[in-house]
Coordinates of C-alpha atoms in Angstrom, one line a residue:
M1 CA -65.6 21.2 -45.2
C2 CA -65.5 17.9 -47.2
R3 CA -64.3 18.6 -50.8
S4 CA -66.2 15.7 -52.2
K5 CA -69.7 17.2 -51.8
P6 CA -71.3 20.5 -51.4
P7 CA -70.7 22.4 -48.1
P8 CA -73.0 21.5 -45.2
V9 CA -74.4 25.0 -45.3
Q10 CA -76.1 24.1 -48.5
Q11 CA -78.1 21.4 -46.7
Q12 CA -78.8 23.3 -43.6
Q13 CA -80.5 26.3 -45.2
Q14 CA -82.6 24.8 -48.0
S15 CA -85.4 26.9 -48.9
S16 CA -89.3 25.8 -49.6
H17 CA -88.4 26.6 -53.3
Q18 CA -85.5 24.1 -53.4
Q19 CA -87.7 21.5 -51.8
R20 CA -90.3 22.2 -54.6
R21 CA -87.8 21.9 -57.3
R22 CA -86.9 18.3 -56.2
S23 CA -90.4 17.4 -57.0
R24 CA -90.2 18.4 -60.5
S25 CA -89.7 15.8 -63.4
P26 CA -86.1 14.5 -63.9
S27 CA -85.6 16.1 -67.1
R28 CA -86.5 19.5 -65.7
R29 CA -84.0 19.0 -62.9
G30 CA -81.4 18.1 -65.4
R31 CA -81.8 21.2 -67.2
D32 CA -81.7 23.2 -64.0
R33 CA -78.6 21.4 -62.8
D34 CA -76.8 21.7 -66.1
A35 CA -77.4 25.3 -67.0
S36 CA -74.7 27.8 -66.5
V37 CA -75.5 31.1 -65.3
N38 CA -74.6 34.7 -66.1
V39 CA -75.1 37.1 -63.3
V40 CA -76.3 40.5 -64.4
A41 CA -76.5 42.1 -60.7
D42 CA -73.8 42.7 -58.4
G43 CA -72.5 39.5 -56.7
V44 CA -71.2 40.1 -53.2
S45 CA -71.6 37.9 -50.3
D46 CA -74.0 40.0 -48.5
L47 CA -76.2 41.5 -50.9
D48 CA -79.0 43.8 -50.0
I49 CA -81.2 42.3 -52.8
S50 CA -83.2 39.0 -52.7
D51 CA -83.7 38.3 -56.5
C52 CA -80.8 38.6 -59.2
F53 CA -81.4 38.4 -62.9
I54 CA -79.1 35.8 -64.8
G55 CA -78.9 34.4 -68.3
V56 CA -77.8 30.9 -69.7
G57 CA -74.1 31.2 -70.0
A58 CA -72.1 29.8 -73.0
T59 CA -70.9 26.2 -72.9
S60 CA -67.2 25.5 -73.0
N61 CA -67.2 24.6 -76.6
V62 CA -66.6 27.8 -78.4
D63 CA -65.7 28.7 -82.1
D64 CA -62.9 31.0 -83.1
A65 CA -65.1 34.0 -83.0
E66 CA -65.7 33.5 -79.4
R67 CA -62.3 32.2 -78.4
S68 CA -61.1 35.6 -77.6
W69 CA -63.6 36.1 -74.9
W70 CA -62.2 33.5 -72.8
E71 CA -59.1 33.9 -70.4
T72 CA -57.2 31.5 -68.2
V73 CA -56.7 33.1 -64.7
L74 CA -55.3 31.8 -61.4
I75 CA -58.2 31.2 -58.8
N76 CA -56.7 30.2 -55.4
N77 CA -53.5 29.2 -57.3
S78 CA -55.4 26.9 -59.7
P79 CA -55.6 27.7 -63.4
V80 CA -59.2 28.3 -64.4
R81 CA -60.6 29.0 -67.9
C82 CA -63.1 31.7 -67.7
K83 CA -65.6 33.4 -70.0
L84 CA -65.3 37.2 -69.8
D85 CA -68.8 38.4 -69.7
S86 CA -69.3 42.3 -70.1
G87 CA -72.9 42.1 -69.3
A88 CA -72.4 40.4 -65.9
K89 CA -72.0 42.0 -62.6
G90 CA -71.2 39.1 -60.4
N91 CA -68.8 36.2 -60.6
V92 CA -70.2 32.6 -61.2
M93 CA -68.5 29.3 -60.6
S94 CA -69.7 25.6 -60.6
V95 CA -69.4 23.7 -57.3
G96 CA -67.3 21.1 -59.5
T97 CA -64.6 23.8 -60.4
F98 CA -64.9 25.1 -56.8
N99 CA -64.1 21.7 -55.2
E100 CA -61.0 21.2 -57.6
L101 CA -59.2 24.4 -56.5
K102 CA -55.8 23.8 -54.8
E103 CA -56.7 26.0 -52.0
S104 CA -60.1 25.7 -50.4
S105 CA -62.4 28.5 -49.2
K106 CA -65.2 28.8 -47.0
L107 CA -68.5 28.7 -48.5
R108 CA -71.0 31.3 -46.9
P109 CA -74.7 31.1 -47.3
T110 CA -76.6 33.9 -49.4
K111 CA -80.2 34.7 -49.8
V112 CA -79.8 35.8 -53.4
R113 CA -82.0 34.1 -55.9
L114 CA -80.8 34.0 -59.5
F115 CA -83.2 34.2 -62.5
D116 CA -82.4 33.5 -66.3
F117 CA -83.8 35.2 -69.3
S118 CA -86.9 32.8 -69.3
N119 CA -87.5 33.6 -65.8
R120 CA -86.3 30.2 -64.3
R121 CA -85.0 30.3 -60.8
S122 CA -81.8 29.0 -59.6
D123 CA -80.4 29.3 -56.1
P124 CA -76.7 29.4 -55.6
L125 CA -75.2 27.0 -53.1
G126 CA -73.4 29.8 -51.4
V127 CA -71.0 32.7 -51.9
A128 CA -67.1 32.1 -51.6
T129 CA -64.3 34.9 -51.5
L130 CA -61.4 33.5 -53.8
T131 CA -57.9 35.0 -54.7
V132 CA -57.9 35.9 -58.4
R133 CA -54.5 36.7 -60.1
H134 CA -53.8 37.7 -63.7
K135 CA -50.4 38.9 -64.6
D136 CA -49.4 41.7 -62.2
R137 CA -53.0 42.1 -60.8
E138 CA -54.5 40.2 -57.8
H139 CA -57.9 40.7 -56.2
Q140 CA -60.0 39.1 -53.4
L141 CA -63.4 38.7 -55.2
D142 CA -66.7 37.0 -54.3
F143 CA -68.2 34.2 -56.6
F144 CA -71.6 32.6 -56.7
I145 CA -71.3 28.9 -56.4
V146 CA -73.9 27.1 -58.3
D147 CA -74.8 23.5 -58.9
G148 CA -73.8 21.8 -62.2
S149 CA -70.5 21.9 -64.3
G150 CA -70.9 25.2 -66.2
P151 CA -68.1 27.5 -67.2
T152 CA -66.7 30.1 -64.7
L153 CA -67.9 33.6 -65.6
L154 CA -66.0 36.8 -64.7
S155 CA -68.2 39.9 -64.3
C156 CA -67.6 43.3 -66.0
L157 CA -66.2 44.7 -63.0
T158 CA -63.8 41.9 -62.4
C159 CA -62.6 42.0 -66.1
S160 CA -62.0 45.7 -65.5
K161 CA -60.0 45.1 -62.3
L162 CA -57.9 42.3 -64.0
N163 CA -57.5 44.6 -67.2
L164 CA -59.2 42.0 -69.4
L165 CA -61.6 44.5 -70.7
Q166 CA -61.6 48.1 -71.3
R167 CA -64.4 50.4 -72.1
V168 CA -64.2 51.8 -75.6
D169 CA -67.1 54.3 -76.3
S170 CA -65.7 56.4 -79.2
S171 CA -68.2 54.8 -81.3
L172 CA -71.1 55.3 -79.0
Q173 CA -70.5 59.0 -78.1
P174 CA -69.4 61.7 -80.4
K175 CA -66.0 63.2 -79.6
P176 CA -66.0 66.6 -78.2
A177 CA -65.6 69.5 -80.7
L178 CA -62.2 71.0 -81.1
S179 CA -61.9 74.2 -79.0
T180 CA -59.8 77.2 -80.1
D181 CA -57.6 77.0 -76.9
D182 CA -57.0 73.3 -77.7
L183 CA -56.0 74.1 -81.2
L184 CA -53.6 76.8 -80.1
R185 CA -51.8 74.7 -77.6
E186 CA -51.5 71.6 -79.9
F187 CA -50.4 73.6 -83.0
A188 CA -48.6 76.3 -81.3
D189 CA -45.8 76.2 -83.8
V190 CA -48.3 76.9 -86.6
F191 CA -49.9 79.9 -84.9
D192 CA -46.7 81.4 -83.6
N193 CA -46.6 84.4 -86.0
S194 CA -43.4 83.4 -87.7
L195 CA -43.2 83.6 -91.4
G196 CA -44.1 80.2 -93.2
C197 CA -42.4 79.0 -96.3
M198 CA -44.1 76.8 -99.0
P199 CA -42.0 74.0 -100.7
G200 CA -39.9 75.2 -103.7
Q201 CA -38.7 78.5 -105.2
H202 CA -40.7 80.6 -107.7
H203 CA -39.2 81.8 -110.9
I204 CA -40.6 85.1 -112.5
S205 CA -40.1 85.1 -116.1
V206 CA -39.8 88.4 -118.0
D207 CA -40.0 89.2 -121.7
P208 CA -36.5 90.2 -122.7
A209 CA -37.9 92.6 -125.5
V210 CA -39.5 94.9 -122.9
S211 CA -37.0 97.8 -122.0
L212 CA -35.4 97.7 -118.4
V213 CA -36.4 100.4 -116.0
I214 CA -34.4 101.6 -113.0
H215 CA -36.3 104.2 -110.8
A216 CA -34.6 106.8 -108.7
L217 CA -35.3 106.9 -105.1
W218 CA -38.8 108.1 -104.0
K219 CA -38.4 110.8 -101.5
V220 CA -39.7 109.6 -98.1
P221 CA -40.7 112.3 -95.7
L222 CA -38.1 112.7 -92.9
A223 CA -40.8 112.2 -90.2
I224 CA -41.4 108.7 -91.1
Q225 CA -38.0 107.7 -92.1
P226 CA -37.1 106.2 -88.6
K227 CA -40.1 104.1 -88.7
L228 CA -39.3 102.9 -92.2
K229 CA -35.8 102.0 -91.0
Q230 CA -37.1 100.1 -88.3
L231 CA -39.6 98.1 -90.5
V232 CA -36.8 97.5 -93.1
D233 CA -34.5 96.2 -90.6
C234 CA -37.5 93.7 -89.2
Y235 CA -38.1 92.5 -92.8
E236 CA -34.4 91.9 -93.4
E237 CA -34.2 90.0 -90.0
K238 CA -37.2 87.7 -91.0
G239 CA -35.7 87.0 -94.5
I240 CA -38.3 88.8 -96.5
I241 CA -35.8 91.1 -98.0
M242 CA -32.1 91.4 -98.2
K243 CA -29.5 94.2 -98.8
R244 CA -28.5 94.6 -102.4
D245 CA -25.2 96.4 -103.1
E246 CA -24.3 95.2 -106.7
H247 CA -26.0 96.3 -109.8
T248 CA -29.5 95.1 -110.8
E249 CA -31.2 95.7 -114.1
W250 CA -34.6 96.5 -112.7
V251 CA -35.2 98.8 -109.7
S252 CA -38.6 99.6 -108.5
I253 CA -40.4 102.2 -106.3
L254 CA -41.2 101.3 -102.8
L255 CA -44.5 103.0 -101.7
C256 CA -44.8 104.1 -98.0
V257 CA -48.1 105.1 -96.4
E258 CA -48.7 106.0 -92.8
K259 CA -51.8 104.4 -91.4
K260 CA -54.2 105.9 -88.8
D261 CA -52.6 104.0 -85.8
G262 CA -49.2 105.5 -86.8
S263 CA -47.7 102.4 -88.3
L264 CA -46.4 102.1 -91.8
R265 CA -47.7 100.1 -94.9
V266 CA -45.1 99.6 -97.5
C267 CA -45.7 98.0 -100.8
L268 CA -43.7 97.5 -104.0
D269 CA -44.8 99.2 -107.1
P270 CA -43.5 97.4 -109.9
K271 CA -45.6 98.9 -112.6
D272 CA -42.9 98.8 -115.1
L273 CA -41.7 95.2 -114.2
N274 CA -45.3 94.1 -114.6
R275 CA -45.4 95.0 -118.3
A276 CA -42.3 92.6 -118.7
I277 CA -43.6 89.6 -116.4
Q278 CA -44.9 86.7 -118.4
R279 CA -47.7 85.4 -116.5
E280 CA -48.6 81.8 -115.8
H281 CA -52.2 82.3 -116.5
Y282 CA -53.2 79.7 -113.8
A283 CA -57.0 79.2 -113.8
T284 CA -58.3 80.2 -110.4
P285 CA -61.6 78.9 -109.3
T286 CA -64.3 81.7 -109.0
F287 CA -66.8 82.0 -106.1
E288 CA -69.5 80.3 -108.1
D289 CA -67.1 77.2 -108.7
V290 CA -66.6 76.9 -105.0
S291 CA -70.2 77.6 -103.8
A292 CA -71.4 74.7 -106.0
K293 CA -69.1 72.4 -104.0
L294 CA -70.7 73.7 -100.7
C295 CA -74.2 72.6 -101.4
G296 CA -75.6 70.3 -98.7
K297 CA -72.9 71.3 -96.2
S298 CA -73.9 72.8 -92.8
L299 CA -70.6 73.4 -90.9
F300 CA -67.9 75.8 -92.3
S301 CA -64.6 77.2 -91.3
V302 CA -62.4 79.7 -93.3
I303 CA -58.7 79.7 -92.9
N304 CA -56.6 82.6 -94.1
S305 CA -52.8 82.4 -94.7
R306 CA -51.0 85.1 -92.7
D307 CA -48.8 87.3 -95.1
G308 CA -49.6 84.7 -97.9
F309 CA -47.5 85.9 -100.7
W310 CA -44.5 86.3 -98.5
Q311 CA -44.7 82.2 -97.9
V312 CA -43.5 82.0 -101.6
Q313 CA -39.8 82.0 -101.8
L314 CA -38.1 83.5 -105.1
D315 CA -35.0 82.2 -106.6
E316 CA -32.1 84.5 -106.9
E317 CA -32.7 85.7 -110.5
S318 CA -36.4 86.8 -109.6
S319 CA -35.2 88.2 -106.3
R320 CA -32.9 90.7 -108.3
L321 CA -36.0 91.7 -110.3
C322 CA -37.8 92.8 -107.3
T323 CA -35.1 95.3 -106.1
F324 CA -36.3 98.6 -104.8
N325 CA -34.7 101.9 -103.4
T326 CA -34.7 103.2 -99.8
P327 CA -33.2 106.1 -98.2
F328 CA -30.9 103.5 -96.5
G329 CA -29.8 101.7 -99.6
R330 CA -31.2 99.2 -102.2
Y331 CA -32.9 95.9 -101.0
S332 CA -34.4 93.0 -103.0
F333 CA -37.4 90.7 -102.0
C334 CA -36.6 87.3 -101.2
R335 CA -40.2 86.3 -101.0
L336 CA -42.9 87.2 -103.5
P337 CA -44.0 90.6 -103.0
F338 CA -47.3 92.3 -103.0
G339 CA -47.9 94.3 -106.2
V340 CA -46.4 91.7 -108.7
S341 CA -48.9 91.1 -111.4
S342 CA -48.5 87.2 -111.1
A343 CA -48.4 87.1 -107.4
A344 CA -52.1 86.1 -106.8
E345 CA -52.2 83.3 -109.3
V346 CA -48.7 81.9 -108.1
F347 CA -49.7 81.9 -104.6
E348 CA -53.0 80.2 -105.2
K349 CA -51.4 77.5 -107.4
K350 CA -49.0 76.8 -104.4
V351 CA -51.9 76.8 -101.9
T352 CA -53.7 74.4 -104.3
E353 CA -50.7 72.0 -104.7
T354 CA -50.3 71.9 -101.0
Y355 CA -53.7 71.3 -99.5
S356 CA -56.3 70.5 -102.3
D357 CA -55.8 66.7 -101.9
I358 CA -57.3 67.0 -98.5
D359 CA -61.0 65.9 -98.8
G360 CA -63.3 68.6 -97.8
V361 CA -61.0 71.6 -98.3
H362 CA -62.0 74.2 -100.9
I363 CA -59.5 77.0 -102.1
I364 CA -60.4 80.4 -103.3
F365 CA -57.8 82.9 -103.7
D366 CA -56.0 83.0 -100.4
D367 CA -58.8 81.5 -98.4
M368 CA -59.2 77.8 -97.5
I369 CA -62.7 76.7 -96.8
I370 CA -63.7 73.7 -94.6
A371 CA -67.1 72.6 -95.5
T372 CA -68.8 69.4 -93.7
V373 CA -72.0 68.1 -92.4
D374 CA -71.2 67.4 -88.9
E375 CA -68.5 68.4 -86.1
E376 CA -66.6 65.1 -86.1
D377 CA -65.9 65.3 -89.9
H378 CA -65.0 68.9 -89.6
D379 CA -62.6 68.5 -86.7
R380 CA -60.9 65.6 -88.6
I381 CA -60.4 67.7 -91.7
F382 CA -59.2 70.7 -89.6
R383 CA -56.7 68.7 -87.9
A384 CA -55.2 67.3 -91.1
L385 CA -55.2 70.8 -92.7
L386 CA -53.1 71.9 -89.6
E387 CA -50.8 68.9 -89.7
R388 CA -50.0 69.5 -93.3
A389 CA -49.2 73.2 -92.6
R390 CA -46.8 72.1 -89.8
A391 CA -45.1 69.6 -92.2
K392 CA -44.7 72.1 -94.9

């Protein structure tokens, strides 16, 4: 094949349409010859179609905004500057560029007809299989060879094969909603039933003018003492309580009730201690306060803290105040116990300090409410809340 002119196959298989094009005015022929093409149908050597829609490609003069859509690749060992066209499904190269390649390739005839946006027809000179290499990727790809000197266009499929373009559809399609199983797997450490601990230690302030009270041991039926001992040992192992052998100024009663399922419910009864506790009087929001912020929202989730009060750690002085008697000796709470008059407001203050800065989270007592208008925003807030719980 002579490299100084189009391959002979072009001349031997001229269609009647090509002959008609020669009869047009010189200005029209010039426009057809100089127009670069952008193939929007699959460009392979033996296409099963006869018509192919094309568009007029960009010129090689580009501004900064378009510069990122050009890339130099090796085609038949020759560096060729190519335009990346995500709308094209076939590759296009001008005959001038084709003839300048270091390694020649055979030009094969094709019956495909190309049409641009204004329905103007352009017949390729043929199809050639060329070796295209970019970084560590190399492929044998077909190119339509066209008349003129327009830029080389790489199709969407070719750009994908060479890792020049990647599909990003997060802005086109909504992300799938979080499933319960996905959350449990991703945040297994948050849902592992272990006892959480909020930052800092709480100090219980008492009025020194109130008389100290030390209660005697509240009698526990012998039938439930083994269960109570097992529960006390479990609490001690978890760090909820600790054994206290030294003297303390306050000793409260531990109430113990057997539930229907046979398990025990225990609770500190600090009625005398509560008279001495100086409460912080933290202003807790009411249901009306929170419900006003939920107006216009359509998607809700409610998160409840497991053993909420026990997530607040007491300092040593406050722990001694929360001492109680058992048949197995005296113990002190290391975590904020249920029954203390200031427990609810202290816990809510801690929760508010930890989570209230997350937009879309509303706190009422020991519940955290997520309220949004769509699933994507809901899942984003839910994930942020769980990540905060993990960090704390």
